[in-house]
C-alpha cells in the first residue's frame, strides 16, 4: 500500500443540524467542530504541508512583502499536483457539508489553498472571496480548516455577520484599501463582528463567498497552518470577468471556458451530488 492509499478516505458523513444550517444562512458563516478527527488531520497535516512547501511560490522575506503578502504563505490548487491533497480537497464528507449548508443538490470544487500565517505575520484584511470569482451564483462557500490547534492570537478568522446579504460590494481586492474601506462600511452598517475563536485541528468554519471576513496577525511563535477549499453550486455558469482578478481567475481556475459556459472545466469536478 502506498502512503497516499493509507490516508483516510474522508467518505463518512458529518451530521450537521438544522440549527447549523439556519445560522450559516442568517450570519453567512458557521463554525463546525470536529469535521475531521484528530487522527485524520494528523495524517493529512504532513501531506498538505509538504505539498505546500514543494509547490508554493512565495520566497520573499516577510519584511519585504506587502500587506497581503505578509498575511500568509500560500499554495494554491494543490489537489491537481498531489494525489494525497486530492483525496482531502475532493472529499465526499466536505462536499456534502457544503451542499447541505447551501441547500443545493451538488457542488463543484473551485480551488483549494493552503495558508500559513507565520510568526509575526500580518493581518488578513477584510475582503469578500467572491470578488475574485467569475460565477453567476450566490451559492459559493469556503471551508477554512486549521491543520494545527489555533488560538485567536495566531490569527483565527473573524466575520461580519449578515454582510453576505449585501452581495457584491465592488472591485476591492484584498489589501490595505479593502481593510480601510470595509472596516468603515462594517461600522456604518452596524454589522455584528463574530470574533475569531480557538479552534482545534480538524474544526472548520464555512462562509459564503460574499461574507466579509479577515483575521488578525499572528503574535505567537507558532505557524498558523490552515487548509481551505472552495465550492460552488453545480449548474453555475461563467460570467464576464468585470475586474482584473476575475479575468485572471477565469484563465486559471476555469481553463478553456468563456462567459455563458457551464462552470465545469477539468479543474471543477463534482465532489458531491444527491
PDB file of C-alpha atoms in Angstrom:
ATOM      1  CA  UNK A   1       0.000   0.000   0.000  1.00  0.00           C
ATOM      2  CA  UNK A   2       1.338   3.428  -0.944  1.00  0.00           C
ATOM      3  CA  UNK A   3       1.470   6.348   1.508  1.00  0.00           C
ATOM      4  CA  UNK A   4      -1.433   8.006  -0.307  1.00  0.00           C
ATOM      5  CA  UNK A   5      -3.534   4.834  -0.246  1.00  0.00           C
ATOM      6  CA  UNK A   6      -3.088   4.657   3.519  1.00  0.00           C
ATOM      7  CA  UNK A   7      -4.676   8.081   4.024  1.00  0.00           C
ATOM      8  CA  UNK A   8      -8.258   8.103   5.353  1.00  0.00           C
ATOM      9  CA  UNK A   9     -10.905   8.307   2.630  1.00  0.00           C
ATOM     10  CA  UNK A  10     -12.993  11.017   4.397  1.00  0.00           C
ATOM     11  CA  UNK A  11     -16.099   9.438   2.899  1.00  0.00           C
ATOM     12  CA  UNK A  12     -18.105   9.065   6.104  1.00  0.00           C
ATOM     13  CA  UNK A  13     -20.668  11.839   6.538  1.00  0.00           C
ATOM     14  CA  UNK A  14     -20.621  14.601   9.117  1.00  0.00           C
ATOM     15  CA  UNK A  15     -24.078  15.303  10.523  1.00  0.00           C
ATOM     16  CA  UNK A  16     -24.967  18.974  10.571  1.00  0.00           C
ATOM     17  CA  UNK A  17     -28.066  20.193  12.356  1.00  0.00           C
ATOM     18  CA  UNK A  18     -30.846  22.449  11.146  1.00  0.00           C
ATOM     19  CA  UNK A  19     -29.528  24.998  13.633  1.00  0.00           C
ATOM     20  CA  UNK A  20     -26.143  24.960  11.872  1.00  0.00           C
ATOM     21  CA  UNK A  21     -27.848  25.468   8.516  1.00  0.00           C
ATOM     22  CA  UNK A  22     -30.006  28.342   9.771  1.00  0.00           C
ATOM     23  CA  UNK A  23     -27.046  30.024  11.452  1.00  0.00           C
ATOM     24  CA  UNK A  24     -24.983  29.757   8.288  1.00  0.00           C
ATOM     25  CA  UNK A  25     -27.704  31.256   6.104  1.00  0.00           C
ATOM     26  CA  UNK A  26     -28.503  34.024   8.591  1.00  0.00           C
ATOM     27  CA  UNK A  27     -24.970  35.018   9.585  1.00  0.00           C
ATOM     28  CA  UNK A  28     -23.147  33.959   6.428  1.00  0.00           C
ATOM     29  CA  UNK A  29     -20.754  31.754   8.382  1.00  0.00           C
ATOM     30  CA  UNK A  30     -20.735  28.868  10.840  1.00  0.00           C
ATOM     31  CA  UNK A  31     -18.166  27.025  12.953  1.00  0.00           C
ATOM     32  CA  UNK A  32     -18.376  23.215  12.953  1.00  0.00           C
ATOM     33  CA  UNK A  33     -16.341  21.244  15.465  1.00  0.00           C
ATOM     34  CA  UNK A  34     -14.558  18.025  14.602  1.00  0.00           C
ATOM     35  CA  UNK A  35     -15.206  17.985  10.858  1.00  0.00           C
ATOM     36  CA  UNK A  36     -12.052  15.901  10.615  1.00  0.00           C
ATOM     37  CA  UNK A  37     -10.920  13.815  13.575  1.00  0.00           C
ATOM     38  CA  UNK A  38      -7.628  14.353  15.354  1.00  0.00           C
ATOM     39  CA  UNK A  39      -6.338  11.110  13.846  1.00  0.00           C
ATOM     40  CA  UNK A  40      -7.409  12.079  10.317  1.00  0.00           C
ATOM     41  CA  UNK A  41      -5.926  15.563  10.445  1.00  0.00           C
ATOM     42  CA  UNK A  42      -2.678  14.226  11.917  1.00  0.00           C
ATOM     43  CA  UNK A  43      -2.242  12.019   8.848  1.00  0.00           C
ATOM     44  CA  UNK A  44      -3.130  14.737   6.339  1.00  0.00           C
ATOM     45  CA  UNK A  45      -1.175  17.569   8.002  1.00  0.00           C
ATOM     46  CA  UNK A  46       2.234  16.435   6.813  1.00  0.00           C
ATOM     47  CA  UNK A  47       0.945  15.645   3.326  1.00  0.00           C
ATOM     48  CA  UNK A  48      -0.604  19.093   2.853  1.00  0.00           C
ATOM     49  CA  UNK A  49       2.345  20.986   4.341  1.00  0.00           C
ATOM     50  CA  UNK A  50       4.857  19.031   2.261  1.00  0.00           C
ATOM     51  CA  UNK A  51       2.851  19.793  -0.889  1.00  0.00           C
ATOM     52  CA  UNK A  52       2.698  23.472   0.063  1.00  0.00           C
ATOM     53  CA  UNK A  53       6.460  23.550   0.581  1.00  0.00           C
ATOM     54  CA  UNK A  54       7.022  21.893  -2.800  1.00  0.00           C
ATOM     55  CA  UNK A  55       4.510  23.830  -4.876  1.00  0.00           C
ATOM     56  CA  UNK A  56       4.157  27.144  -3.006  1.00  0.00           C
ATOM     57  CA  UNK A  57       5.805  30.064  -4.721  1.00  0.00           C
ATOM     58  CA  UNK A  58       6.492  32.728  -2.063  1.00  0.00           C
ATOM     59  CA  UNK A  59      10.189  33.126  -1.298  1.00  0.00           C
ATOM     60  CA  UNK A  60      10.300  36.848  -0.433  1.00  0.00           C
ATOM     61  CA  UNK A  61      11.331  37.602   3.170  1.00  0.00           C
ATOM     62  CA  UNK A  62       8.376  38.599   5.383  1.00  0.00           C
ATOM     63  CA  UNK A  63       9.589  42.156   5.963  1.00  0.00           C
ATOM     64  CA  UNK A  64       9.770  42.836   2.215  1.00  0.00           C
ATOM     65  CA  UNK A  65       6.205  41.779   1.340  1.00  0.00           C
ATOM     66  CA  UNK A  66       3.116  43.970   1.001  1.00  0.00           C
ATOM     67  CA  UNK A  67       0.139  43.704   3.383  1.00  0.00           C
ATOM     68  CA  UNK A  68      -1.430  40.794   1.521  1.00  0.00           C
ATOM     69  CA  UNK A  69       1.901  39.004   1.238  1.00  0.00           C
ATOM     70  CA  UNK A  70       2.553  39.390   4.970  1.00  0.00           C
ATOM     71  CA  UNK A  71      -0.805  37.786   5.780  1.00  0.00           C
ATOM     72  CA  UNK A  72       0.290  34.277   4.865  1.00  0.00           C
ATOM     73  CA  UNK A  73       2.344  31.928   2.717  1.00  0.00           C
ATOM     74  CA  UNK A  74       0.115  30.033   0.321  1.00  0.00           C
ATOM     75  CA  UNK A  75      -0.048  27.084  -2.013  1.00  0.00           C
ATOM     76  CA  UNK A  76      -2.944  27.007  -4.477  1.00  0.00           C
ATOM     77  CA  UNK A  77      -4.811  24.115  -6.090  1.00  0.00           C
ATOM     78  CA  UNK A  78      -2.507  21.596  -4.531  1.00  0.00           C
ATOM     79  CA  UNK A  79      -5.007  18.827  -5.343  1.00  0.00           C
ATOM     80  CA  UNK A  80      -4.121  18.895  -9.032  1.00  0.00           C
ATOM     81  CA  UNK A  81      -0.429  18.453  -8.193  1.00  0.00           C
ATOM     82  CA  UNK A  82      -0.505  15.965  -5.318  1.00  0.00           C
ATOM     83  CA  UNK A  83      -2.632  12.826  -5.030  1.00  0.00           C
ATOM     84  CA  UNK A  84      -2.760  12.962  -1.226  1.00  0.00           C
ATOM     85  CA  UNK A  85      -4.108  16.516  -1.244  1.00  0.00           C
ATOM     86  CA  UNK A  86      -6.556  15.473  -3.951  1.00  0.00           C
ATOM     87  CA  UNK A  87      -8.046  12.911  -1.572  1.00  0.00           C
ATOM     88  CA  UNK A  88      -8.534  15.674   1.035  1.00  0.00           C
ATOM     89  CA  UNK A  89      -9.772  18.526  -1.155  1.00  0.00           C
ATOM     90  CA  UNK A  90     -12.230  16.409  -3.158  1.00  0.00           C
ATOM     91  CA  UNK A  91     -13.537  14.510  -0.133  1.00  0.00           C
ATOM     92  CA  UNK A  92     -17.202  13.481  -0.151  1.00  0.00           C
ATOM     93  CA  UNK A  93     -17.587  14.492   3.518  1.00  0.00           C
ATOM     94  CA  UNK A  94     -16.593  18.105   2.971  1.00  0.00           C
ATOM     95  CA  UNK A  95     -18.523  18.441  -0.272  1.00  0.00           C
ATOM     96  CA  UNK A  96     -21.725  17.196   1.354  1.00  0.00           C
ATOM     97  CA  UNK A  97     -21.388  19.708   4.192  1.00  0.00           C
ATOM     98  CA  UNK A  98     -21.006  22.473   1.605  1.00  0.00           C
ATOM     99  CA  UNK A  99     -24.088  21.297  -0.321  1.00  0.00           C
ATOM    100  CA  UNK A 100     -26.156  20.920   2.856  1.00  0.00           C
ATOM    101  CA  UNK A 101     -25.281  24.392   4.114  1.00  0.00           C
ATOM    102  CA  UNK A 102     -26.023  25.966   0.735  1.00  0.00           C
ATOM    103  CA  UNK A 103     -29.174  23.881   0.226  1.00  0.00           C
ATOM    104  CA  UNK A 104     -28.177  22.687  -3.255  1.00  0.00           C
ATOM    105  CA  UNK A 105     -28.150  19.295  -4.948  1.00  0.00           C
ATOM    106  CA  UNK A 106     -24.485  19.270  -5.844  1.00  0.00           C
ATOM    107  CA  UNK A 107     -21.237  21.207  -5.662  1.00  0.00           C
ATOM    108  CA  UNK A 108     -18.088  21.511  -7.767  1.00  0.00           C
ATOM    109  CA  UNK A 109     -14.680  22.445  -6.451  1.00  0.00           C
ATOM    110  CA  UNK A 110     -13.298  25.858  -7.434  1.00  0.00           C
ATOM    111  CA  UNK A 111      -9.847  25.564  -5.918  1.00  0.00           C
ATOM    112  CA  UNK A 112      -8.037  24.753  -2.685  1.00  0.00           C
ATOM    113  CA  UNK A 113      -5.496  26.899  -0.898  1.00  0.00           C
ATOM    114  CA  UNK A 114      -3.079  26.132   1.942  1.00  0.00           C
ATOM    115  CA  UNK A 115      -2.469  29.239   4.054  1.00  0.00           C
ATOM    116  CA  UNK A 116       0.401  29.525   6.531  1.00  0.00           C
ATOM    117  CA  UNK A 117       0.427  32.630   8.718  1.00  0.00           C
ATOM    118  CA  UNK A 118       3.978  32.820  10.015  1.00  0.00           C
ATOM    119  CA  UNK A 119       5.006  34.022  13.481  1.00  0.00           C
ATOM    120  CA  UNK A 120       4.861  37.796  13.189  1.00  0.00           C
ATOM    121  CA  UNK A 121       2.705  37.518  10.070  1.00  0.00           C
ATOM    122  CA  UNK A 122       0.362  40.430   9.483  1.00  0.00           C
ATOM    123  CA  UNK A 123      -3.378  40.786   9.472  1.00  0.00           C
ATOM    124  CA  UNK A 124      -5.564  39.356   6.742  1.00  0.00           C
ATOM    125  CA  UNK A 125      -7.502  42.431   5.532  1.00  0.00           C
ATOM    126  CA  UNK A 126     -11.298  42.482   5.351  1.00  0.00           C
ATOM    127  CA  UNK A 127     -12.401  41.126   1.974  1.00  0.00           C
ATOM    128  CA  UNK A 128     -15.002  39.174   0.008  1.00  0.00           C
ATOM    129  CA  UNK A 129     -13.767  35.935  -1.553  1.00  0.00           C
ATOM    130  CA  UNK A 130     -16.222  36.144  -4.438  1.00  0.00           C
ATOM    131  CA  UNK A 131     -14.656  39.381  -5.628  1.00  0.00           C
ATOM    132  CA  UNK A 132     -12.285  37.005  -7.445  1.00  0.00           C
ATOM    133  CA  UNK A 133     -14.763  34.513  -8.914  1.00  0.00           C
ATOM    134  CA  UNK A 134     -16.494  34.959 -12.324  1.00  0.00           C
ATOM    135  CA  UNK A 135     -19.544  32.878 -11.380  1.00  0.00           C
ATOM    136  CA  UNK A 136     -23.258  33.664 -11.794  1.00  0.00           C
ATOM    137  CA  UNK A 137     -24.385  32.197  -8.457  1.00  0.00           C
ATOM    138  CA  UNK A 138     -24.529  33.347  -4.840  1.00  0.00           C
ATOM    139  CA  UNK A 139     -24.202  29.705  -3.777  1.00  0.00           C
ATOM    140  CA  UNK A 140     -20.480  29.673  -3.158  1.00  0.00           C
ATOM    141  CA  UNK A 141     -18.768  28.566   0.032  1.00  0.00           C
ATOM    142  CA  UNK A 142     -15.305  28.339   1.560  1.00  0.00           C
ATOM    143  CA  UNK A 143     -14.122  25.882   4.210  1.00  0.00           C
ATOM    144  CA  UNK A 144     -11.306  27.124   6.488  1.00  0.00           C
ATOM    145  CA  UNK A 145      -9.802  24.208   8.448  1.00  0.00           C
ATOM    146  CA  UNK A 146      -6.811  24.543  10.787  1.00  0.00           C
ATOM    147  CA  UNK A 147      -4.232  21.783  10.483  1.00  0.00           C
ATOM    148  CA  UNK A 148      -2.951  22.675  13.970  1.00  0.00           C
ATOM    149  CA  UNK A 149      -4.718  23.926  17.076  1.00  0.00           C
ATOM    150  CA  UNK A 150      -5.280  27.661  16.637  1.00  0.00           C
ATOM    151  CA  UNK A 151      -5.769  30.415  19.207  1.00  0.00           C
ATOM    152  CA  UNK A 152      -7.142  33.892  18.458  1.00  0.00           C
ATOM    153  CA  UNK A 153      -3.610  35.243  18.943  1.00  0.00           C
ATOM    154  CA  UNK A 154      -2.453  33.096  15.998  1.00  0.00           C
ATOM    155  CA  UNK A 155      -4.975  34.742  13.691  1.00  0.00           C
ATOM    156  CA  UNK A 156      -8.264  32.826  13.722  1.00  0.00           C
ATOM    157  CA  UNK A 157     -10.899  34.243  11.381  1.00  0.00           C
ATOM    158  CA  UNK A 158     -13.464  36.916  12.180  1.00  0.00           C
ATOM    159  CA  UNK A 159     -16.619  37.647  10.199  1.00  0.00           C
ATOM    160  CA  UNK A 160     -19.084  40.485   9.674  1.00  0.00           C
ATOM    161  CA  UNK A 161     -22.302  38.593  10.355  1.00  0.00           C
ATOM    162  CA  UNK A 162     -25.041  39.203   7.795  1.00  0.00           C
ATOM    163  CA  UNK A 163     -22.768  41.016   5.350  1.00  0.00           C
ATOM    164  CA  UNK A 164     -23.296  38.306   2.702  1.00  0.00           C
ATOM    165  CA  UNK A 165     -26.824  39.622   2.136  1.00  0.00           C
ATOM    166  CA  UNK A 166     -25.364  42.800   0.595  1.00  0.00           C
ATOM    167  CA  UNK A 167     -23.897  40.823  -2.318  1.00  0.00           C
ATOM    168  CA  UNK A 168     -21.003  42.180  -4.346  1.00  0.00           C
ATOM    169  CA  UNK A 169     -19.549  45.277  -2.693  1.00  0.00           C
ATOM    170  CA  UNK A 170     -17.361  46.382  -5.578  1.00  0.00           C
ATOM    171  CA  UNK A 171     -13.902  45.947  -7.019  1.00  0.00           C
ATOM    172  CA  UNK A 172     -11.962  45.810  -3.753  1.00  0.00           C
ATOM    173  CA  UNK A 173      -9.210  43.192  -3.888  1.00  0.00           C
ATOM    174  CA  UNK A 174      -7.685  42.166  -0.585  1.00  0.00           C
ATOM    175  CA  UNK A 175      -5.189  44.728   0.682  1.00  0.00           C
ATOM    176  CA  UNK A 176      -4.783  47.980   2.576  1.00  0.00           C
ATOM    177  CA  UNK A 177      -7.710  49.647   0.814  1.00  0.00           C
ATOM    178  CA  UNK A 178     -10.129  46.763   1.388  1.00  0.00           C
ATOM    179  CA  UNK A 179      -9.221  46.774   5.084  1.00  0.00           C
ATOM    180  CA  UNK A 180      -9.821  50.506   5.415  1.00  0.00           C
ATOM    181  CA  UNK A 181     -12.978  50.720   3.319  1.00  0.00           C
ATOM    182  CA  UNK A 182     -14.666  47.583   4.622  1.00  0.00           C
ATOM    183  CA  UNK A 183     -13.827  48.442   8.229  1.00  0.00           C
ATOM    184  CA  UNK A 184     -15.664  51.751   7.740  1.00  0.00           C
ATOM    185  CA  UNK A 185     -18.522  50.002   5.927  1.00  0.00           C
ATOM    186  CA  UNK A 186     -18.947  47.414   8.674  1.00  0.00           C
ATOM    187  CA  UNK A 187     -19.024  50.149  11.287  1.00  0.00           C
ATOM    188  CA  UNK A 188     -21.511  52.291   9.365  1.00  0.00           C
ATOM    189  CA  UNK A 189     -23.837  49.346   8.754  1.00  0.00           C
ATOM    190  CA  UNK A 190     -23.534  48.147  12.352  1.00  0.00           C
ATOM    191  CA  UNK A 191     -22.761  44.546  11.399  1.00  0.00           C
ATOM    192  CA  UNK A 192     -22.000  42.330  14.365  1.00  0.00           C
ATOM    193  CA  UNK A 193     -18.402  41.122  14.229  1.00  0.00           C
ATOM    194  CA  UNK A 194     -18.021  37.465  15.162  1.00  0.00           C
ATOM    195  CA  UNK A 195     -14.575  37.370  16.727  1.00  0.00           C
ATOM    196  CA  UNK A 196     -12.100  34.644  15.961  1.00  0.00           C
ATOM    197  CA  UNK A 197     -12.275  31.681  18.323  1.00  0.00           C
ATOM    198  CA  UNK A 198      -9.896  28.989  19.488  1.00  0.00           C
ATOM    199  CA  UNK A 199     -10.155  26.011  17.151  1.00  0.00           C
ATOM    200  CA  UNK A 200      -8.714  22.527  17.271  1.00  0.00           C
ATOM    201  CA  UNK A 201      -7.112  20.935  14.242  1.00  0.00           C
ATOM    202  CA  UNK A 202      -9.971  19.471  12.203  1.00  0.00           C
ATOM    203  CA  UNK A 203     -12.565  22.042  13.271  1.00  0.00           C
ATOM    204  CA  UNK A 204     -13.717  24.204  10.366  1.00  0.00           C
ATOM    205  CA  UNK A 205     -15.525  27.407   9.559  1.00  0.00           C
ATOM    206  CA  UNK A 206     -17.672  27.667   6.446  1.00  0.00           C
ATOM    207  CA  UNK A 207     -18.653  31.017   4.923  1.00  0.00           C
ATOM    208  CA  UNK A 208     -20.438  32.354   1.851  1.00  0.00           C
ATOM    209  CA  UNK A 209     -18.345  33.914  -0.900  1.00  0.00           C
ATOM    210  CA  UNK A 210     -19.896  37.315  -0.166  1.00  0.00           C
ATOM    211  CA  UNK A 211     -19.323  37.258   3.615  1.00  0.00           C
ATOM    212  CA  UNK A 212     -16.866  39.910   4.739  1.00  0.00           C
ATOM    213  CA  UNK A 213     -14.095  38.321   6.764  1.00  0.00           C
ATOM    214  CA  UNK A 214     -10.481  38.725   7.793  1.00  0.00           C
ATOM    215  CA  UNK A 215      -8.063  37.778  10.546  1.00  0.00           C
ATOM    216  CA  UNK A 216      -5.616  39.480  12.907  1.00  0.00           C
ATOM    217  CA  UNK A 217      -1.892  38.958  12.684  1.00  0.00           C
ATOM    218  CA  UNK A 218      -0.039  36.092  14.318  1.00  0.00           C
ATOM    219  CA  UNK A 219       1.507  37.371  17.547  1.00  0.00           C
ATOM    220  CA  UNK A 220       2.756  33.934  18.650  1.00  0.00           C
ATOM    221  CA  UNK A 221       5.875  31.936  17.834  1.00  0.00           C
ATOM    222  CA  UNK A 222       3.879  29.190  16.086  1.00  0.00           C
ATOM    223  CA  UNK A 223       2.820  28.871  12.454  1.00  0.00           C
ATOM    224  CA  UNK A 224      -0.940  29.067  11.871  1.00  0.00           C
ATOM    225  CA  UNK A 225      -1.350  26.313   9.256  1.00  0.00           C
ATOM    226  CA  UNK A 226      -4.755  26.168   7.553  1.00  0.00           C
ATOM    227  CA  UNK A 227      -6.220  24.367   4.550  1.00  0.00           C
ATOM    228  CA  UNK A 228      -9.103  25.923   2.624  1.00  0.00           C
ATOM    229  CA  UNK A 229     -11.368  24.529  -0.075  1.00  0.00           C
ATOM    230  CA  UNK A 230     -13.897  26.474  -2.170  1.00  0.00           C
ATOM    231  CA  UNK A 231     -17.021  25.008  -3.785  1.00  0.00           C
ATOM    232  CA  UNK A 232     -19.851  26.406  -5.896  1.00  0.00           C
ATOM    233  CA  UNK A 233     -23.275  25.121  -6.879  1.00  0.00           C
ATOM    234  CA  UNK A 234     -23.244  22.596  -9.701  1.00  0.00           C
ATOM    235  CA  UNK A 235     -25.010  24.221 -12.678  1.00  0.00           C
ATOM    236  CA  UNK A 236     -23.489  27.675 -12.190  1.00  0.00           C
ATOM    237  CA  UNK A 237     -22.265  29.468 -15.304  1.00  0.00           C
ATOM    238  CA  UNK A 238     -19.273  31.624 -16.064  1.00  0.00           C
ATOM    239  CA  UNK A 239     -19.852  35.378 -16.092  1.00  0.00           C
ATOM    240  CA  UNK A 240     -17.960  38.040 -17.991  1.00  0.00           C
ATOM    241  CA  UNK A 241     -14.883  38.983 -15.940  1.00  0.00           C
ATOM    242  CA  UNK A 242     -15.607  42.546 -14.833  1.00  0.00           C
ATOM    243  CA  UNK A 243     -12.406  43.117 -12.881  1.00  0.00           C
ATOM    244  CA  UNK A 244      -8.756  42.177 -13.270  1.00  0.00           C
ATOM    245  CA  UNK A 245      -8.829  39.400 -10.680  1.00  0.00           C
ATOM    246  CA  UNK A 246     -11.885  37.709 -12.205  1.00  0.00           C
ATOM    247  CA  UNK A 247     -10.174  37.746 -15.592  1.00  0.00           C
ATOM    248  CA  UNK A 248      -7.150  36.052 -14.075  1.00  0.00           C
ATOM    249  CA  UNK A 249      -9.308  33.545 -12.201  1.00  0.00           C
ATOM    250  CA  UNK A 250     -11.224  32.680 -15.367  1.00  0.00           C
ATOM    251  CA  UNK A 251      -7.973  31.781 -17.083  1.00  0.00           C
ATOM    252  CA  UNK A 252      -6.520  29.865 -14.141  1.00  0.00           C
ATOM    253  CA  UNK A 253      -9.403  28.078 -12.409  1.00  0.00           C
ATOM    254  CA  UNK A 254     -11.897  27.749 -15.292  1.00  0.00           C
ATOM    255  CA  UNK A 255      -9.500  26.963 -18.164  1.00  0.00           C
ATOM    256  CA  UNK A 256     -10.916  26.873 -21.662  1.00  0.00           C
ATOM    257  CA  UNK A 257     -14.273  28.380 -20.657  1.00  0.00           C
ATOM    258  CA  UNK A 258     -15.917  31.631 -21.720  1.00  0.00           C
ATOM    259  CA  UNK A 259     -18.816  33.711 -20.360  1.00  0.00           C
ATOM    260  CA  UNK A 260     -22.089  31.803 -20.587  1.00  0.00           C
ATOM    261  CA  UNK A 261     -20.455  28.377 -20.406  1.00  0.00           C
ATOM    262  CA  UNK A 262     -21.297  25.921 -17.671  1.00  0.00           C
ATOM    263  CA  UNK A 263     -18.635  26.329 -14.984  1.00  0.00           C
ATOM    264  CA  UNK A 264     -17.365  22.785 -15.412  1.00  0.00           C
ATOM    265  CA  UNK A 265     -13.771  22.725 -16.602  1.00  0.00           C
ATOM    266  CA  UNK A 266     -11.410  19.817 -15.937  1.00  0.00           C
ATOM    267  CA  UNK A 267     -10.421  21.636 -12.723  1.00  0.00           C
ATOM    268  CA  UNK A 268     -14.003  21.778 -11.391  1.00  0.00           C
ATOM    269  CA  UNK A 269     -15.144  18.202 -10.793  1.00  0.00           C
ATOM    270  CA  UNK A 270     -18.386  17.471  -8.977  1.00  0.00           C
ATOM    271  CA  UNK A 271     -17.378  16.370  -5.476  1.00  0.00           C
ATOM    272  CA  UNK A 272     -20.867  15.768  -4.136  1.00  0.00           C
ATOM    273  CA  UNK A 273     -24.252  15.188  -5.783  1.00  0.00           C
ATOM    274  CA  UNK A 274     -27.513  13.955  -4.327  1.00  0.00           C
TER     275      UNK A 274
END
